[in-house]
């Protein structure tokens, strides 16, 4: 079948001006090439190692904001396009939140896990990120937590969170990371 591309930011989250991140594109085919687009504009080809391509954004400015996608080509033919990845650059004005997980970092498959993102600032919303995933989970505003019921091996990975006040577009830095291991 046709190859699929996944695209994600590493590390995840909204960038502060001057910050850095890497746009990662992964395709299960490894003999073609990748092209990165921003909006409809083709950017230069990313650094490529086999089935993975990386494009670094360093010393971010508001110019780096936008929608990015990756195309995978073989012999000049586009075989796959990734989903669109939104890159945001905002001032960090809120305190950095703390991420914790209950019952702990190592759990058995089928267990229920609760992530808690603690911000010292009231009235923030927070996002929970899992490295390698394009989508973020919106945490419950009242408690800043997110429950994963009946976790599976696929829920293992490196998590972090980031908080914001939507009315003022103010953001925090990204929290500490937590590695969840599902056995």
Coordinates of N, CA and C in Angstrom, one line a residue:
X1 N 0.8 -1.2 0.0 CA 0.0 0.0 0.0 C 0.9 1.3 0.0
X2 N 0.2 2.4 -0.1 CA 0.9 3.7 -0.2 C 1.5 3.9 1.2
X3 N 2.7 4.5 1.3 CA 3.3 4.8 2.6 C 2.6 5.9 3.3
X4 N 2.7 6.0 4.6 CA 2.1 7.1 5.4 C 3.3 7.8 6.1
X5 N 3.1 9.0 6.3 CA 4.1 9.8 7.0 C 3.5 10.3 8.3
X6 N 4.3 10.2 9.4 CA 3.9 10.9 10.6 C 4.8 12.1 10.8
X7 N 4.2 13.2 11.3 CA 5.0 14.5 11.5 C 4.7 14.9 13.0
X8 N 5.8 15.4 13.6 CA 5.6 15.8 15.0 C 6.7 16.7 15.4
X9 N 6.5 17.5 16.5 CA 7.6 18.4 17.0 C 8.3 17.7 18.1
X10 N 9.6 17.9 18.2 CA 10.4 17.3 19.3 C 11.4 18.4 19.7
X11 N 11.4 18.9 20.9 CA 10.3 18.7 21.9 C 9.0 19.4 21.4
X12 N 7.9 18.9 22.0 CA 6.5 19.3 21.7 C 6.3 20.8 22.2
X13 N 5.3 21.4 21.7 CA 4.7 22.6 22.4 C 4.9 23.9 21.7
X14 N 4.3 24.9 22.3 CA 4.4 26.3 21.8 C 5.8 26.7 22.1
X15 N 6.5 27.4 21.1 CA 7.8 28.0 21.3 C 7.8 29.4 21.8
X16 N 8.8 29.7 22.6 CA 9.0 31.1 22.9 C 9.9 31.7 21.8
X17 N 9.8 33.1 21.6 CA 10.8 33.7 20.7 C 12.2 33.3 21.2
X18 N 13.1 32.9 20.2 CA 14.4 32.5 20.6 C 14.6 31.0 20.9
X19 N 13.4 30.4 21.0 CA 13.4 28.9 21.4 C 13.8 28.1 20.2
X20 N 13.9 26.8 20.4 CA 14.2 25.9 19.3 C 13.4 24.6 19.4
X21 N 13.2 24.0 18.3 CA 12.5 22.7 18.2 C 12.9 22.0 16.9
X22 N 12.5 20.8 16.7 CA 12.8 20.0 15.5 C 11.5 19.5 15.0
X23 N 11.2 19.7 13.7 CA 10.1 19.0 13.0 C 10.6 17.7 12.5
X24 N 10.0 16.6 13.0 CA 10.4 15.3 12.6 C 9.3 14.7 11.7
X25 N 9.8 14.0 10.6 CA 8.9 13.3 9.6 C 9.4 11.9 9.5
X26 N 8.5 11.0 9.7 CA 8.9 9.5 9.6 C 8.0 8.8 8.6
X27 N 8.6 8.1 7.7 CA 7.9 7.3 6.8 C 8.5 5.9 6.8
X28 N 7.6 4.9 6.7 CA 8.1 3.5 6.8 C 8.9 3.1 5.6
X29 N 8.8 3.8 4.5 CA 9.7 3.5 3.3 C 11.0 4.3 3.5
X30 N 12.1 3.8 3.1 CA 13.3 4.6 3.4 C 14.2 4.9 2.2
X31 N 13.8 4.7 1.0 CA 14.7 4.9 -0.1 C 14.3 6.2 -0.9
X32 N 13.3 6.9 -0.5 CA 12.9 8.1 -1.2 C 13.5 9.4 -0.4
X33 N 12.9 10.5 -0.7 CA 13.3 11.7 -0.1 C 12.1 12.5 0.5
X34 N 12.4 13.4 1.4 CA 11.4 14.2 2.0 C 11.5 15.7 1.6
X35 N 10.3 16.3 1.5 CA 10.3 17.8 1.3 C 9.4 18.4 2.3
X36 N 9.8 19.5 3.0 CA 9.0 20.1 4.0 C 8.3 21.4 3.3
X37 N 7.0 21.5 3.6 CA 6.3 22.7 3.1 C 5.8 23.5 4.3
X38 N 5.8 24.8 4.1 CA 5.1 25.7 5.1 C 4.1 26.4 4.4
X39 N 2.8 26.3 4.8 CA 1.7 26.8 4.0 C 1.8 26.1 2.7
X40 N 1.8 26.8 1.6 CA 2.0 26.0 0.3 C 3.4 26.2 -0.2
X41 N 4.3 26.7 0.6 CA 5.6 27.1 0.1 C 6.6 26.0 0.4
X42 N 7.4 25.6 -0.5 CA 8.4 24.5 -0.3 C 9.6 25.1 0.4
X43 N 10.0 24.4 1.5 CA 11.2 24.8 2.2 C 12.4 23.9 1.7
X44 N 13.6 24.2 2.1 CA 14.7 23.3 1.7 C 14.5 22.0 2.3
X45 N 15.1 21.0 1.7 CA 14.9 19.6 2.2 C 15.6 19.4 3.6
X46 N 14.9 18.7 4.4 CA 15.4 18.5 5.8 C 16.5 17.5 5.8
X47 N 17.3 17.5 6.9 CA 18.3 16.5 7.2 C 17.7 15.1 7.2
X48 N 18.2 14.2 6.5 CA 17.6 12.9 6.4 C 18.5 11.7 6.8
X49 N 17.9 10.8 7.6 CA 18.6 9.6 7.9 C 17.6 8.4 7.7
X50 N 17.7 7.7 6.6 CA 16.9 6.6 6.3 C 15.4 7.0 6.2
X51 N 14.6 6.4 7.1 CA 13.1 6.7 7.0 C 12.7 7.9 7.8
X52 N 13.7 8.7 8.3 CA 13.4 9.8 9.2 C 14.0 11.1 8.7
X53 N 13.3 12.2 8.6 CA 13.9 13.4 8.2 C 13.6 14.5 9.4
X54 N 14.6 15.3 9.6 CA 14.4 16.3 10.7 C 14.7 17.7 10.1
X55 N 13.9 18.7 10.6 CA 14.1 20.1 10.1 C 14.2 20.9 11.4
X56 N 15.3 21.5 11.7 CA 15.4 22.3 12.9 C 15.0 23.7 12.8
X57 N 14.3 24.2 13.8 CA 14.0 25.6 14.0 C 14.8 26.1 15.2
X58 N 15.7 27.0 15.0 CA 16.5 27.5 16.1 C 16.3 29.0 16.2
X59 N 16.4 29.6 17.4 CA 16.2 31.0 17.5 C 14.9 31.4 16.9
X60 N 13.8 30.8 17.3 CA 12.5 31.0 16.6 C 12.1 32.5 16.7
X61 N 11.4 32.9 15.6 CA 10.8 34.2 15.6 C 9.4 34.0 15.2
X62 N 8.6 35.1 15.2 CA 7.2 35.0 14.8 C 7.0 34.6 13.4
X63 N 8.1 34.8 12.6 CA 8.1 34.3 11.1 C 8.0 32.8 11.0
X64 N 8.4 32.1 12.1 CA 8.4 30.6 12.0 C 7.0 30.0 12.3
X65 N 6.1 30.9 12.8 CA 4.7 30.4 13.0 C 4.1 29.9 11.7
X66 N 3.3 28.9 11.7 CA 2.6 28.5 10.5 C 2.3 27.0 10.5
X67 N 1.8 26.6 9.4 CA 1.4 25.2 9.2 C 2.4 24.5 8.3
X68 N 2.9 23.4 8.8 CA 4.0 22.7 8.1 C 3.5 21.3 7.7
X69 N 3.9 20.8 6.6 CA 3.6 19.4 6.3 C 4.8 18.8 5.5
X70 N 4.9 17.5 5.5 CA 6.0 16.8 4.9 C 5.5 16.0 3.7
X71 N 6.2 16.0 2.6 CA 5.9 15.2 1.5 C 7.0 14.1 1.3
X72 N 6.6 12.9 0.9 CA 7.6 11.9 0.7 C 7.6 11.5 -0.8
X73 N 8.8 11.6 -1.4 CA 8.9 11.4 -2.8 C 9.8 10.2 -3.2
X74 N 9.4 9.5 -4.2 CA 10.4 8.5 -4.8 C 10.4 8.8 -6.3
X75 N 11.6 9.1 -6.8 CA 11.8 9.4 -8.2 C 11.0 10.6 -8.7
X76 N 10.9 11.6 -7.8 CA 10.3 12.8 -8.1 C 8.8 12.8 -8.0
X77 N 8.2 11.6 -7.7 CA 6.7 11.5 -7.5 C 6.4 11.5 -6.0
X78 N 5.4 12.4 -5.7 CA 4.9 12.4 -4.3 C 4.0 11.2 -4.0
X79 N 4.5 10.4 -3.1 CA 3.8 9.2 -2.7 C 2.9 9.4 -1.5
X80 N 3.3 10.3 -0.6 CA 2.6 10.5 0.6 C 2.7 12.0 1.1
X81 N 1.7 12.4 1.8 CA 1.7 13.7 2.4 C 1.3 13.5 3.9
X82 N 2.0 14.2 4.8 CA 1.7 14.1 6.2 C 0.4 14.9 6.5
X83 N 0.0 14.8 7.8 CA -1.0 15.8 8.3 C -0.3 17.1 8.4
X84 N -1.1 18.1 8.7 CA -0.6 19.5 8.9 C -0.2 19.6 10.4
X85 N 1.0 20.2 10.6 CA 1.5 20.5 11.9 C 1.5 22.0 12.2
X86 N 0.9 22.4 13.2 CA 0.9 23.9 13.5 C 2.0 24.2 14.4
X87 N 2.8 25.2 14.0 CA 3.9 25.7 14.9 C 3.5 27.1 15.4
X88 N 3.5 27.2 16.7 CA 3.2 28.5 17.4 C 4.3 29.1 18.1
X89 N 4.5 30.4 18.0 CA 5.5 31.1 18.8 C 4.8 32.2 19.6
X90 N 5.0 32.1 20.9 CA 4.3 33.0 21.8 C 5.3 33.4 22.9
X91 N 5.1 34.5 23.5 CA 5.9 34.9 24.7 C 5.5 34.0 25.9
X92 N 6.4 33.5 26.7 CA 6.2 32.7 27.9 C 6.1 33.7 29.0
X93 N 4.9 33.9 29.6 CA 4.7 34.8 30.7 C 4.3 34.1 32.0
X94 N 3.8 32.8 31.8 CA 3.3 32.1 33.0 C 4.4 31.2 33.6
X95 N 4.2 30.8 34.9 CA 5.2 29.9 35.5 C 5.1 28.5 34.8
X96 N 6.3 27.9 34.8 CA 6.4 26.5 34.2 C 5.6 25.5 35.1
X97 N 4.7 24.8 34.5 CA 3.9 23.8 35.3 C 4.7 22.6 35.7
X98 N 4.1 21.8 36.6 CA 4.8 20.5 37.0 C 3.9 19.4 36.6
X99 N 4.4 18.4 35.9 CA 3.6 17.2 35.5 C 3.9 16.0 36.4
X100 N 2.8 15.4 36.9 CA 3.0 14.2 37.7 C 2.0 13.1 37.2
X101 N 2.3 11.9 37.6 CA 1.4 10.8 37.1 C 1.1 9.8 38.3
X102 N -0.1 9.4 38.4 CA -0.6 8.4 39.4 C -1.1 7.2 38.7
X103 N -0.9 6.0 39.1 CA -0.3 5.7 40.4 C 1.3 5.7 40.3
X104 N 1.9 5.9 39.1 CA 3.3 5.9 39.0 C 3.8 5.8 37.6
X105 N 5.1 5.9 37.4 CA 5.7 5.8 36.1 C 5.6 4.5 35.4
X106 N 5.5 3.4 36.2 CA 5.5 2.1 35.6 C 4.1 1.4 36.0
X107 N 3.4 1.1 35.0 CA 2.0 0.5 35.3 C 1.9 -0.8 34.4
X108 N 0.9 -1.6 34.8 CA 0.6 -2.8 34.1 C -0.5 -2.4 33.0
X109 N -0.5 -3.1 31.9 CA -1.5 -2.9 30.8 C -2.9 -3.1 31.4
X110 N -3.8 -2.2 31.1 CA -5.2 -2.3 31.6 C -5.4 -1.4 32.8
X111 N -4.3 -0.9 33.4 CA -4.5 0.0 34.5 C -5.0 1.4 34.1
X112 N -5.6 2.1 35.0 CA -6.0 3.5 34.8 C -4.9 4.5 35.3
X113 N -4.6 5.4 34.5 CA -3.5 6.4 34.8 C -4.0 7.8 34.9
X114 N -3.6 8.6 35.8 CA -4.0 10.0 35.9 C -2.8 10.9 35.8
X115 N -2.8 11.7 34.7 CA -1.8 12.8 34.6 C -2.3 14.0 35.3
X116 N -1.4 14.7 36.0 CA -1.8 16.0 36.7 C -0.8 17.0 36.4
X117 N -1.3 18.1 35.7 CA -0.4 19.2 35.4 C -0.7 20.4 36.3
X118 N 0.2 20.7 37.2 CA 0.0 21.7 38.2 C 0.6 23.0 37.8
X119 N -0.3 24.0 37.7 CA 0.2 25.4 37.4 C -0.1 26.2 38.6
X120 N 0.8 27.1 39.0 CA 0.6 28.0 40.2 C -0.3 29.1 39.8
X121 N -0.6 29.2 38.5 CA -1.5 30.3 38.1 C -2.9 29.8 37.9
X122 N -3.9 30.5 38.5 CA -5.3 30.0 38.3 C -5.8 30.3 36.9
X123 N -6.9 29.8 36.6 CA -7.6 30.0 35.3 C -6.8 29.7 34.1
X124 N -5.9 28.7 34.1 CA -5.2 28.4 32.9 C -5.8 27.1 32.3
X125 N -5.6 26.9 31.1 CA -5.9 25.6 30.4 C -4.6 25.0 30.2
X126 N -4.5 23.7 30.1 CA -3.2 23.0 29.9 C -3.4 21.9 28.8
X127 N -2.3 21.7 28.1 CA -2.2 20.6 27.1 C -1.3 19.5 27.6
X128 N -1.6 18.3 27.3 CA -0.8 17.2 27.6 C -0.2 16.7 26.3
X129 N 1.1 16.5 26.2 CA 1.8 16.1 25.0 C 2.4 14.7 25.2
X130 N 2.4 13.9 24.1 CA 3.1 12.6 24.1 C 4.1 12.7 22.9
X131 N 5.4 12.6 23.2 CA 6.4 12.7 22.1 C 6.0 11.7 21.0
X132 N 6.1 12.2 19.7 CA 5.8 11.4 18.6 C 4.4 11.5 18.1
X133 N 3.5 12.2 18.9 CA 2.1 12.4 18.5 C 1.9 13.8 18.0
X134 N 1.1 14.0 17.0 CA 0.9 15.3 16.5 C -0.2 16.0 17.3
X135 N -1.2 15.2 17.9 CA -2.3 15.8 18.6 C -1.9 15.9 20.1
X136 N -2.4 17.0 20.7 CA -2.3 17.2 22.1 C -3.6 17.0 22.8
X137 N -3.6 16.5 24.0 CA -4.9 16.4 24.8 C -5.1 17.6 25.6
X138 N -6.3 18.1 25.6 CA -6.7 19.3 26.4 C -7.0 18.8 27.8
X139 N -6.3 19.3 28.8 CA -6.6 18.8 30.2 C -7.8 19.5 30.8
X140 N -8.5 18.9 31.7 CA -9.7 19.4 32.3 C -9.3 20.7 33.0
X141 N -10.0 21.8 32.7 CA -9.6 23.1 33.3 C -9.7 23.2 34.8
X142 N -10.7 22.5 35.3 CA -10.9 22.6 36.8 C -9.8 22.0 37.6
X143 N -9.3 20.8 37.1 CA -8.4 20.1 37.9 C -7.0 20.0 37.3
X144 N -6.9 20.3 36.0 CA -5.6 20.2 35.3 C -5.2 18.8 35.2
X145 N -6.1 17.8 35.1 CA -5.7 16.4 35.0 C -6.3 15.7 33.8
X146 N -5.7 14.6 33.5 CA -6.2 13.9 32.3 C -6.1 12.4 32.7
X147 N -7.2 11.7 32.5 CA -7.2 10.2 32.8 C -7.0 9.4 31.6
X148 N -6.2 8.4 31.6 CA -6.1 7.4 30.6 C -6.6 6.1 31.2
X149 N -7.7 5.6 30.6 CA -8.3 4.4 31.1 C -7.8 3.2 30.4
X150 N -7.5 2.1 31.1 CA -7.1 0.9 30.5 C -5.9 1.1 29.5
X151 N -4.8 1.6 30.1 CA -3.6 1.9 29.2 C -3.1 0.6 28.5
X152 N -2.6 0.8 27.4 CA -1.9 -0.2 26.6 C -0.5 0.1 26.3
X153 N 0.3 -0.8 25.8 CA 1.7 -0.6 25.4 C 1.9 0.7 24.6
X154 N 0.9 1.0 23.7 CA 1.0 2.2 22.8 C 0.9 3.5 23.6
X155 N 0.5 3.4 24.9 CA 0.4 4.7 25.7 C 1.8 5.0 26.3
X156 N 2.7 4.0 26.3 CA 4.0 4.3 26.8 C 4.7 5.4 26.1
X157 N 5.6 6.1 26.8 CA 6.3 7.2 26.1 C 6.6 8.4 27.0
X158 N 7.1 9.4 26.4 CA 7.5 10.6 27.1 C 6.5 11.7 27.0
X159 N 5.9 12.1 28.2 CA 4.8 13.1 28.3 C 5.4 14.4 28.9
X160 N 4.7 15.5 28.5 CA 5.0 16.8 29.1 C 3.7 17.6 29.0
X161 N 3.6 18.7 29.7 CA 2.4 19.6 29.6 C 2.8 21.0 29.5
X162 N 1.8 21.8 29.0 CA 2.1 23.3 28.8 C 0.8 24.0 29.1
X163 N 0.8 25.1 29.8 CA -0.4 25.8 30.1 C -0.5 27.2 29.5
X164 N -1.7 27.7 29.4 CA -2.0 29.0 28.7 C -3.2 29.6 29.3
X165 N -3.3 30.9 29.0 CA -4.6 31.7 29.3 C -5.0 32.1 27.9
X166 N -6.2 31.6 27.5 CA -6.5 31.8 26.1 C -6.9 33.3 25.8
X167 N -7.5 33.9 26.8 CA -7.9 35.3 26.6 C -6.7 36.2 26.3
X168 N -5.6 36.0 26.9 CA -4.4 36.9 26.7 C -3.4 36.3 25.8
X169 N -3.6 35.0 25.4 CA -2.6 34.3 24.6 C -1.2 34.2 25.3
X170 N -1.3 34.1 26.6 CA -0.1 33.9 27.4 C 0.2 32.5 27.6
X171 N 1.4 32.0 27.5 CA 1.8 30.6 27.7 C 2.9 30.4 28.7
X172 N 3.0 29.2 29.2 CA 4.0 28.8 30.1 C 5.1 28.1 29.3
X173 N 6.3 27.9 29.8 CA 7.2 27.0 29.2 C 6.7 25.6 29.4
X174 N 7.3 24.6 28.7 CA 6.8 23.2 28.8 C 7.4 22.7 30.1
X175 N 6.5 21.8 30.7 CA 6.9 21.2 32.0 C 8.1 20.3 31.9
X176 N 8.4 19.7 33.0 CA 9.3 18.5 33.1 C 8.7 17.4 32.2
X177 N 9.5 16.5 31.7 CA 9.0 15.3 31.0 C 8.9 14.1 32.0
X178 N 7.9 13.3 31.7 CA 7.7 12.0 32.4 C 7.7 10.9 31.5
X179 N 8.4 9.8 31.8 CA 8.3 8.6 31.0 C 7.4 7.6 31.6
X180 N 6.3 7.3 30.8 CA 5.4 6.3 31.3 C 5.7 4.9 30.6
X181 N 5.9 3.9 31.4 CA 6.2 2.6 31.0 C 5.0 1.7 31.2
X182 N 4.4 1.1 30.2 CA 3.2 0.2 30.3 C 3.8 -1.2 30.1
X183 N 3.6 -2.1 31.1 CA 4.2 -3.5 30.9 C 3.1 -4.5 30.7

